[in-house]
Amino acid sequence: METQSQQLVAVIEGLSHSFPDGTGTISKMDLDLLPGEFVSLVGPSGCGKSTLLRLVAGLLEPTSGAIRRDPARGVGFVFQSPVLLPWRTVADNVALPGEISGEKRADRRRRVEELLELVGLKDQARRYPSQLSGGMRMRVSIARALSGRPGLLLMDEPFAALDDLTRSRLQEDLLSLRAQEGFTTLFVTHNVPEAVYLSDRVLCLSSRPARALSQVRIPEPTERDPEWRTDPRAALLAREISRALGGRGP
Amino acid sequence: MKRHILRLLPPAGSMVLFLVAWHLAVRWFSVPSYLVPSPGDVLVASWDARSDLVPATLATLAGAATGFALSLVAGTLGAILFSQARWIRDSLYPWAIFLQTVPIVAIAPLIVLWSGPGFASIVLVSFLLSVFPILSNGVEGMSRIDPSLLELFRLCRAARWQELLLLRLPHSVPFLVAGARVSAGLTVIGAIVGEFFAGYGASRPGLGYLVQMSAAQMKTELLFASVGASTFLGLLVFLAVGATSSLLLARLQTPPSHH
């Protein structure tokens, strides 16, 4: 039992959270995250998905239950909006976490170059966030979250504000980033097709306080490509998730 | 450049019209010059008194500039202090607001009483009048930060000084600059008010002292000339600070006022 839990990236056990005024946000949640896994949390808006991410990140304290994370590797967090520093260039925004942790300047520069290459922003390194499109800003935000080589990437509806085309591009790029960097992802969305496209597992949550209603595994295909978006099996899985959430299917 | 000149034309035109109307009104109604001198008289008086006016303008500028520099430093330091602990801000900021509501004319005599007539009192009055816009804008800039940005810094385990240096301070620069623009106008007014009360002790009389003296001696042309010089000085300082702040903001690449 002990050895098994040490292989996991994060273990959430009997987790409950409520705000000081008594409103419950999360009720008795259990979740294990395996290395390299992509897990989506899907549920009605305002159900406590974002709170769950903040609990895992350590930004909030659980009311009861426990979260155990591999202490050797940090977490990266991608917010709903890019939250970049407007007075810093793209490269300096990506370098920020390393600068705060006191990483050596040369190491930092190398990592920033590598990440900007990976997210396709090598030529934008010296531009400022105000000169970028919404999709590019989100790429900068993702690069920044990955700068400390986190074992776990937490994403809070990162693509919700983007147009459909940009969103599809970023979804595909996220999957190739994950293939290259090997991080585990906990992804919050209320977009069911998005969850089906990206995830290995989708956890369907109830409205507040959030409970796990059911879990849908998406075992295949292991290599996701745009064809999977229109695959009949994907449509069936999306319908299953929507049913679990209490809807009548897409 | 051509557009700038074109934009200056309408106000310059109305100015000329006003001066002509003033001149004609004084002539036609034969207003005595100790009540309203004609623009020509004022110009002649200004030229005759240039050996008083120019040093007086420079003396007032020195007082205003020192008061402004103090306001910039103290306002920024105050805002930093208030951003560091809620209890400091809660217990001191209301008093800063209270200080701003006290009429400066009412406490100027007290300042002179405590720090004596002369430069120090003039600077202090100028400082007290101009510090608040910088302080209040600085407090806004240090505290009105996107909560997600603060979460980001917490996730990176940023120390308090890192959060101040890398987030709060740069975030508050546009706010501080906006405060400095307001403050620049006030600082000249403050120096002149200071000179009204403490100018007699200064080694060189400033414009405020000149206004007072010429009014007392019924030298109305000189009074007009001093008021003109004061306005000119205020405008000059305002434009200088405006140009500096525009340059600074352009340098910092901060997107235009989304605040």
Coordinates of C-alpha atoms in Angstrom, one line a residue:
Chain A
M1 CA 0.0 0.0 0.0
E2 CA 2.8 2.4 1.0
T3 CA 4.9 1.7 -2.0
Q4 CA 2.0 2.0 -4.3
S5 CA 1.0 5.5 -3.0
Q6 CA 4.6 6.6 -3.4
Q7 CA 4.4 6.1 -7.2
L8 CA 1.4 8.4 -7.4
V9 CA 1.8 12.0 -8.3
A10 CA -0.9 13.1 -6.0
V11 CA -3.4 11.4 -3.6
I12 CA -6.6 13.1 -2.5
E13 CA -8.4 11.3 0.3
G14 CA -11.8 12.2 1.8
L15 CA -11.2 15.8 0.9
S16 CA -13.8 18.4 2.0
H17 CA -13.7 22.1 2.0
S18 CA -16.0 24.8 3.0
F19 CA -15.5 28.6 3.3
P20 CA -15.5 30.3 6.7
D21 CA -19.2 31.4 6.2
G22 CA -20.1 27.7 6.0
T23 CA -20.8 27.2 2.3
G24 CA -19.5 23.8 1.3
T25 CA -17.5 23.7 -1.9
I26 CA -16.2 20.2 -1.9
S27 CA -17.5 17.1 -0.2
K28 CA -15.6 13.9 0.5
M29 CA -13.5 13.7 -2.7
D30 CA -11.1 10.9 -3.5
L31 CA -8.7 11.0 -6.4
D32 CA -5.4 9.4 -7.3
L33 CA -3.2 10.8 -10.0
L34 CA -0.9 8.5 -11.9
P35 CA 2.3 9.7 -13.4
G36 CA 1.8 11.2 -16.8
E37 CA -2.0 10.9 -16.6
F38 CA -4.4 13.6 -17.9
V39 CA -7.5 13.9 -15.7
S40 CA -10.2 16.4 -16.4
L41 CA -12.7 17.7 -13.9
V42 CA -16.1 18.5 -15.5
G43 CA -19.0 20.0 -13.7
P44 CA -21.5 22.8 -13.7
S45 CA -20.0 26.3 -13.3
G46 CA -19.4 27.4 -9.8
C47 CA -19.4 23.9 -8.5
G48 CA -16.0 24.1 -6.8
K49 CA -13.7 22.8 -9.5
S50 CA -11.4 25.9 -9.2
T51 CA -11.4 25.5 -5.4
L52 CA -10.2 21.9 -5.8
L53 CA -7.3 23.0 -8.0
R54 CA -6.3 25.6 -5.4
L55 CA -6.4 23.0 -2.7
V56 CA -4.1 20.7 -4.7
A57 CA -1.8 23.7 -5.3
G58 CA -1.7 24.4 -1.6
L59 CA -3.2 27.9 -2.0
L60 CA -6.1 26.8 0.2
E61 CA -6.3 24.5 3.2
P62 CA -8.7 21.6 3.3
T63 CA -11.4 21.6 6.0
S64 CA -11.0 17.9 6.4
G65 CA -9.2 15.0 4.5
A66 CA -5.8 15.2 3.0
I67 CA -3.8 15.9 -0.1
R68 CA -0.5 14.2 -0.6
R69 CA 1.8 15.3 -3.4
D70 CA 5.2 14.1 -4.5
P71 CA 7.4 16.7 -2.7
A72 CA 10.3 16.3 -5.0
R73 CA 8.5 17.9 -7.9
G74 CA 6.6 21.1 -7.8
V75 CA 3.3 22.2 -9.4
G76 CA 2.6 24.5 -12.3
F77 CA -0.6 26.5 -12.4
V78 CA -2.4 27.9 -15.4
F79 CA -5.1 30.4 -14.6
Q80 CA -8.3 31.2 -16.5
S81 CA -6.7 34.3 -17.9
P82 CA -3.0 34.5 -18.8
V83 CA -2.1 36.8 -15.8
L84 CA 1.1 38.1 -17.3
L85 CA 3.1 41.0 -16.0
P86 CA 2.5 43.7 -18.7
W87 CA 5.9 45.5 -18.0
R88 CA 7.9 42.3 -18.7
T89 CA 8.7 40.9 -22.1
V90 CA 7.5 37.4 -23.1
A91 CA 10.9 35.9 -22.1
D92 CA 11.1 37.7 -18.8
N93 CA 7.5 36.6 -18.0
V94 CA 8.5 32.9 -18.5
A95 CA 11.7 33.5 -16.5
L96 CA 9.8 34.9 -13.5
P97 CA 9.4 31.7 -11.4
G98 CA 13.1 30.9 -11.9
E99 CA 14.0 34.4 -10.9
I100 CA 12.0 34.1 -7.7
S101 CA 13.4 30.7 -6.8
G102 CA 17.0 32.0 -7.4
E103 CA 17.8 29.8 -10.3
K104 CA 21.1 30.6 -12.1
R105 CA 20.8 33.1 -14.8
A106 CA 22.3 30.9 -17.5
D107 CA 20.1 27.9 -16.6
R108 CA 17.1 30.2 -16.6
R109 CA 17.9 31.6 -20.0
R110 CA 18.4 28.1 -21.5
R111 CA 15.1 26.9 -20.0
V112 CA 13.2 29.9 -21.3
E113 CA 14.6 29.4 -24.8
E114 CA 13.6 25.8 -24.7
L115 CA 10.1 26.5 -23.6
L116 CA 9.5 29.3 -26.0
E117 CA 10.6 27.0 -28.8
L118 CA 8.2 24.3 -27.5
V119 CA 5.1 26.7 -27.4
G120 CA 6.1 28.2 -30.8
L121 CA 6.9 31.7 -29.5
K122 CA 10.6 31.8 -30.2
D123 CA 10.3 34.9 -32.4
Q124 CA 8.1 36.7 -29.8
A125 CA 10.6 36.5 -26.9
R126 CA 11.3 40.2 -26.8
R127 CA 7.7 41.5 -27.3
Y128 CA 5.4 42.6 -24.6
P129 CA 2.1 40.9 -23.6
S130 CA 0.0 43.8 -25.0
Q131 CA 1.5 43.1 -28.4
L132 CA 0.3 39.5 -28.5
S133 CA -3.0 37.8 -29.4
G134 CA -5.1 36.0 -26.7
G135 CA -3.8 32.6 -27.8
M136 CA -0.2 33.7 -27.7
R137 CA -0.6 35.1 -24.2
M138 CA -2.0 31.8 -23.0
R139 CA 1.0 30.0 -24.5
V140 CA 3.3 32.3 -22.6
S141 CA 1.3 31.5 -19.4
I142 CA 1.6 27.7 -20.1
A143 CA 5.4 28.1 -20.7
R144 CA 5.7 30.0 -17.4
A145 CA 3.8 27.3 -15.5
L146 CA 6.2 24.7 -17.0
S147 CA 9.4 26.6 -16.3
G148 CA 10.1 24.8 -13.0
R149 CA 9.7 21.4 -14.6
P150 CA 6.6 20.6 -12.5
G151 CA 5.5 17.0 -12.1
L152 CA 1.9 18.2 -11.9
L153 CA 0.3 20.8 -14.1
L154 CA -3.0 22.3 -12.8
M155 CA -5.1 24.1 -15.4
D156 CA -8.2 26.1 -14.5
E157 CA -10.3 26.4 -17.7
P158 CA -7.3 27.8 -19.6
F159 CA -8.9 27.8 -23.0
A160 CA -12.4 29.0 -22.1
A161 CA -11.9 32.6 -23.3
L162 CA -10.4 31.6 -26.7
D163 CA -12.1 31.3 -30.0
D164 CA -12.7 27.7 -31.4
L165 CA -9.8 27.6 -33.8
T166 CA -7.3 28.9 -31.3
R167 CA -8.6 26.6 -28.7
S168 CA -8.2 23.5 -30.9
R169 CA -4.6 24.5 -31.8
L170 CA -3.8 25.0 -28.1
Q171 CA -5.3 21.7 -27.1
E172 CA -3.2 19.9 -29.7
D173 CA -0.1 21.8 -28.6
L174 CA -0.8 20.9 -24.9
L175 CA -0.9 17.2 -25.8
S176 CA 2.5 17.4 -27.6
L177 CA 4.0 19.4 -24.7
R178 CA 2.8 16.7 -22.4
A179 CA 4.4 14.1 -24.6
Q180 CA 7.7 15.9 -24.5
E181 CA 7.8 17.0 -20.8
G182 CA 5.9 14.1 -19.3
F183 CA 3.9 16.0 -16.6
T184 CA 0.7 14.9 -15.1
T185 CA -2.3 17.2 -15.8
L186 CA -5.4 18.0 -13.7
F187 CA -7.6 20.0 -16.0
V188 CA -10.7 21.9 -15.1
T189 CA -13.3 22.6 -17.9
H190 CA -17.0 22.7 -18.5
N191 CA -16.5 21.9 -22.2
V192 CA -17.3 18.1 -22.5
P193 CA -15.8 17.6 -26.0
E194 CA -12.6 19.3 -24.8
A195 CA -12.4 16.9 -21.9
V196 CA -13.0 13.9 -24.2
Y197 CA -10.3 15.1 -26.6
L198 CA -7.6 15.6 -24.0
S199 CA -8.2 13.2 -21.1
D200 CA -7.3 9.7 -20.0
R201 CA -10.0 10.0 -17.4
V202 CA -12.9 12.4 -16.9
L203 CA -14.3 13.0 -13.4
C204 CA -17.9 14.3 -13.4
L205 CA -18.7 16.5 -10.5
S206 CA -22.1 17.5 -9.0
S207 CA -23.1 21.0 -8.3
R208 CA -21.9 22.6 -5.1
P209 CA -20.7 21.1 -2.8
A210 CA -18.9 19.1 -5.5
R211 CA -19.0 15.3 -5.2
A212 CA -17.7 12.8 -7.7
L213 CA -20.7 11.6 -9.6
S214 CA -18.9 9.2 -11.9
Q215 CA -15.7 8.6 -13.7
V216 CA -15.4 8.0 -17.4
R217 CA -12.2 6.4 -18.7
I218 CA -11.1 7.2 -22.2
P219 CA -8.4 4.5 -22.7
E220 CA -7.9 4.9 -26.4
P221 CA -6.6 6.1 -28.7
T222 CA -3.3 6.6 -26.9
E223 CA -2.1 9.0 -29.6
R224 CA -4.7 11.7 -30.0
D225 CA -5.0 13.5 -33.3
P226 CA -7.6 15.8 -34.7
E227 CA -9.5 12.9 -36.2
W228 CA -10.5 11.8 -32.7
R229 CA -12.6 14.9 -32.4
T230 CA -15.1 13.6 -34.9
D231 CA -14.8 9.9 -34.0
P232 CA -18.2 8.3 -33.2
R233 CA -16.6 6.7 -30.1
A234 CA -15.7 10.2 -28.9
A235 CA -19.3 11.3 -29.4
L236 CA -20.6 8.3 -27.4
L237 CA -18.2 9.1 -24.5
A238 CA -19.3 12.8 -24.6
R239 CA -22.9 11.6 -24.4
E240 CA -22.0 9.4 -21.4
I241 CA -20.4 12.3 -19.6
S242 CA -23.2 14.7 -20.3
R243 CA -25.7 12.1 -19.0
A244 CA -23.6 11.7 -15.8
L245 CA -23.8 15.4 -15.3
G246 CA -27.5 15.3 -15.5
G247 CA -27.9 16.6 -19.0
R248 CA -29.6 14.8 -21.9
G249 CA -26.6 14.4 -24.0
P250 CA -24.9 16.8 -26.4
Chain B
M1 CA 4.6 69.2 -35.5
K2 CA 2.3 71.0 -37.8
R3 CA -0.7 69.4 -36.0
H4 CA 0.6 70.7 -32.7
I5 CA 0.8 74.2 -34.0
L6 CA -2.7 74.0 -35.4
R7 CA -4.0 72.8 -32.1
L8 CA -2.4 75.8 -30.4
L9 CA -4.1 78.3 -32.7
P10 CA -7.6 78.5 -31.2
P11 CA -6.4 79.1 -27.6
A12 CA -3.8 81.6 -28.8
G13 CA -6.5 83.4 -30.8
S14 CA -8.9 83.7 -27.9
M15 CA -5.9 85.0 -25.8
V16 CA -5.2 87.8 -28.2
L17 CA -8.9 88.7 -28.4
F18 CA -9.1 88.8 -24.6
L19 CA -6.0 91.0 -24.4
V20 CA -7.3 93.4 -27.0
A21 CA -10.7 93.6 -25.2
W22 CA -9.0 94.2 -21.9
H23 CA -6.9 97.0 -23.4
L24 CA -9.9 98.7 -25.1
A25 CA -12.1 98.3 -21.9
V26 CA -9.4 100.0 -19.7
R27 CA -9.0 102.9 -22.3
W28 CA -12.8 103.5 -23.0
F29 CA -13.9 103.3 -19.4
S30 CA -10.8 105.1 -18.1
V31 CA -10.3 102.6 -15.3
P32 CA -7.6 103.9 -12.9
S33 CA -4.4 101.8 -13.3
Y34 CA -4.2 101.0 -9.5
L35 CA -7.5 99.0 -10.0
V36 CA -6.9 97.4 -13.5
P37 CA -3.8 98.3 -15.4
S38 CA -3.8 97.7 -19.2
P39 CA -1.9 94.7 -20.6
G40 CA 0.7 97.1 -21.9
D41 CA 1.2 98.6 -18.5
V42 CA 1.6 95.1 -17.0
L43 CA 4.2 94.3 -19.7
V44 CA 6.1 97.5 -19.0
A45 CA 6.0 96.9 -15.3
S46 CA 7.2 93.3 -15.8
W47 CA 10.1 94.4 -17.8
D48 CA 11.0 97.1 -15.3
A49 CA 10.8 94.6 -12.4
R50 CA 12.6 91.8 -14.2
S51 CA 15.5 92.0 -11.7
D52 CA 12.9 91.1 -9.0
L53 CA 10.6 88.8 -11.0
V54 CA 13.2 86.4 -12.4
P55 CA 14.9 85.6 -9.0
A56 CA 11.5 85.5 -7.4
T57 CA 10.3 82.9 -9.9
L58 CA 13.5 80.9 -9.4
A59 CA 13.1 81.1 -5.6
T60 CA 9.5 79.8 -5.8
L61 CA 10.6 77.1 -8.3
A62 CA 13.3 76.0 -5.8
G63 CA 10.7 75.7 -3.0
A64 CA 8.2 73.9 -5.2
A65 CA 10.7 71.5 -6.7
T66 CA 12.0 70.6 -3.2
G67 CA 8.5 70.1 -2.0
F68 CA 7.7 67.9 -5.0
A69 CA 10.8 65.8 -4.6
L70 CA 9.9 65.3 -0.9
S71 CA 6.3 64.3 -1.9
L72 CA 7.6 61.8 -4.4
V73 CA 9.9 60.1 -1.9
A74 CA 7.6 60.3 1.1
G75 CA 4.5 59.4 -0.9
T76 CA 6.1 56.3 -2.4
L77 CA 7.7 55.2 0.8
G78 CA 4.3 55.7 2.6
A79 CA 2.5 53.6 0.0
I80 CA 5.1 50.8 0.3
L81 CA 4.7 50.9 4.1
F82 CA 0.9 50.7 3.9
S83 CA 1.2 47.8 1.5
Q84 CA 3.2 45.7 3.9
A85 CA 0.7 45.2 6.7
R86 CA -3.0 45.6 6.9
W87 CA -2.9 47.0 10.4
I88 CA -0.4 49.7 9.5
R89 CA -2.6 50.8 6.6
D90 CA -5.8 50.6 8.7
S91 CA -4.4 52.6 11.6
L92 CA -2.5 55.3 9.6
Y93 CA -4.3 55.8 6.2
P94 CA -7.4 57.4 7.7
W95 CA -5.1 60.1 9.3
A96 CA -3.5 60.7 5.9
I97 CA -6.9 61.3 4.5
F98 CA -7.8 63.5 7.4
L99 CA -4.6 65.5 6.9
Q100 CA -5.7 66.2 3.4
T101 CA -9.0 67.7 4.5
V102 CA -7.3 70.2 6.8
P103 CA -7.2 73.6 5.0
I104 CA -3.5 74.3 4.3
V105 CA -4.0 78.0 4.9
A106 CA -5.2 77.2 8.4
I107 CA -2.1 75.2 9.4
A108 CA 0.5 77.3 7.5
P109 CA 0.9 79.8 10.4
L110 CA 1.4 76.8 12.7
I111 CA 4.2 75.5 10.5
V112 CA 5.9 78.9 10.5
L113 CA 5.5 79.0 14.3
W114 CA 7.3 75.6 14.6
S115 CA 9.9 75.7 11.9
G116 CA 10.4 79.5 11.6
P117 CA 10.0 81.7 8.6
G118 CA 12.1 80.9 5.5
F119 CA 12.8 78.1 3.0
A120 CA 12.1 75.1 5.3
S121 CA 8.5 76.3 6.1
I122 CA 7.8 77.1 2.4
V123 CA 9.0 73.6 1.4
L124 CA 6.9 72.0 4.2
V125 CA 3.7 73.8 3.1
S126 CA 4.4 72.8 -0.5
F127 CA 5.0 69.2 0.6
L128 CA 1.9 68.9 2.7
L129 CA -0.3 70.2 -0.1
S130 CA 1.2 67.9 -2.8
V131 CA 2.0 64.6 -1.0
F132 CA -1.5 63.2 -0.9
P133 CA -2.2 62.5 -4.6
I134 CA 1.1 60.5 -4.8
L135 CA 0.4 58.6 -1.5
S136 CA -3.2 57.7 -2.3
N137 CA -2.4 56.7 -5.9
G138 CA 0.5 54.7 -4.7
V139 CA -1.7 52.8 -2.1
E140 CA -4.1 52.1 -4.9
G141 CA -1.4 50.8 -7.2
M142 CA 0.2 48.6 -4.5
S143 CA -3.1 47.0 -3.5
R144 CA -5.4 46.8 -6.5
I145 CA -3.6 43.8 -8.0
D146 CA -5.2 40.9 -9.8
P147 CA -5.6 38.2 -7.1
S148 CA -4.4 35.6 -9.5
L149 CA -1.0 37.4 -9.8
L150 CA -0.7 37.3 -6.0
E151 CA -1.5 33.6 -6.1
L152 CA 1.2 33.1 -8.7
F153 CA 3.7 34.7 -6.5
R154 CA 2.6 32.6 -3.5
L155 CA 2.9 29.5 -5.7
C156 CA 6.5 30.5 -6.5
R157 CA 7.1 30.9 -2.8
A158 CA 8.1 34.5 -3.3
A159 CA 9.4 36.3 -0.3
R160 CA 7.7 39.5 0.8
W161 CA 10.5 41.7 -0.7
Q162 CA 10.3 39.8 -4.0
E163 CA 6.6 40.4 -4.1
L164 CA 7.2 44.1 -3.4
L165 CA 10.1 44.5 -5.9
L166 CA 8.8 42.3 -8.7
L167 CA 5.1 42.9 -8.5
R168 CA 3.7 45.7 -6.3
L169 CA 6.2 48.4 -7.1
P170 CA 6.3 48.0 -10.9
H171 CA 2.5 47.6 -10.8
S172 CA 2.1 50.9 -9.0
V173 CA 4.4 53.0 -11.3
P174 CA 1.5 54.2 -13.6
F175 CA -0.5 55.1 -10.6
L176 CA 2.4 57.0 -9.0
V177 CA 3.0 58.9 -12.3
A178 CA -0.7 59.9 -12.4
G179 CA -0.5 61.1 -8.8
A180 CA 2.7 63.0 -9.6
R181 CA 0.9 64.9 -12.4
V182 CA -1.7 66.1 -10.0
S183 CA 0.9 66.8 -7.4
A184 CA 3.0 68.9 -9.8
G185 CA 0.3 71.6 -10.0
L186 CA -0.3 71.6 -6.3
T187 CA 3.3 71.9 -5.4
V188 CA 3.6 75.4 -7.0
I189 CA 0.5 76.6 -5.3
G190 CA 1.8 75.2 -2.0
A191 CA 5.1 77.0 -2.4
I192 CA 3.3 80.3 -3.1
V193 CA 1.0 79.8 -0.1
G194 CA 4.0 79.0 2.0
E195 CA 5.7 82.3 0.9
F196 CA 2.6 84.2 1.9
F197 CA 3.3 83.1 5.5
A198 CA 7.0 82.4 5.6
G199 CA 8.4 84.3 2.6
Y200 CA 9.7 87.3 4.7
G201 CA 12.3 85.0 6.3
A202 CA 13.6 83.6 3.0
S203 CA 17.0 84.9 1.8
R204 CA 15.5 85.6 -1.6
P205 CA 11.8 86.7 -1.8
G206 CA 9.6 84.4 -3.9
L207 CA 6.6 85.1 -6.0
G208 CA 4.2 84.7 -3.1
Y209 CA 6.0 87.3 -1.1
L210 CA 6.1 89.6 -4.2
V211 CA 2.3 89.3 -4.6
Q212 CA 1.8 90.2 -1.0
M213 CA 4.2 93.2 -1.0
S214 CA 2.9 94.6 -4.3
A215 CA -0.7 94.3 -3.1
A216 CA 0.1 96.0 0.2
Q217 CA 1.9 98.9 -1.6
M218 CA -0.9 99.2 -4.3
K219 CA 1.6 98.4 -7.0
T220 CA -1.1 96.8 -9.1
E221 CA 1.0 96.5 -12.3
L222 CA 3.6 94.5 -10.3
L223 CA 0.8 92.5 -8.6
F224 CA -0.5 91.5 -12.1
A225 CA 3.1 90.7 -13.3
S226 CA 3.7 88.5 -10.2
V227 CA 0.4 86.6 -10.8
G228 CA 1.4 86.2 -14.4
A229 CA 4.8 84.8 -13.4
S230 CA 3.1 82.4 -10.9
T231 CA 0.8 81.1 -13.6
F232 CA 3.6 80.7 -16.0
L233 CA 5.7 78.8 -13.4
G234 CA 2.8 76.5 -12.6
L235 CA 2.2 75.8 -16.3
L236 CA 5.9 75.1 -16.8
V237 CA 6.2 72.7 -13.9
F238 CA 3.0 70.9 -15.1
L239 CA 4.3 70.6 -18.6
A240 CA 7.7 69.4 -17.5
V241 CA 6.2 66.7 -15.2
G242 CA 3.7 65.7 -17.9
A243 CA 6.4 65.3 -20.5
T244 CA 8.7 63.3 -18.1
S245 CA 5.8 61.0 -17.1
S246 CA 4.8 60.3 -20.7
L247 CA 8.4 59.4 -21.5
L248 CA 8.6 57.1 -18.4
L249 CA 5.4 55.3 -19.3
A250 CA 6.4 54.8 -22.9
R251 CA 9.6 53.3 -21.6
L252 CA 7.9 50.9 -19.3
Q253 CA 5.7 49.6 -22.1
T254 CA 2.6 49.6 -19.8
P255 CA -0.5 49.3 -22.0
P256 CA -2.4 52.6 -22.0
S257 CA -4.6 53.1 -18.9
H258 CA -6.7 50.0 -18.5
H259 CA -7.1 51.0 -14.9

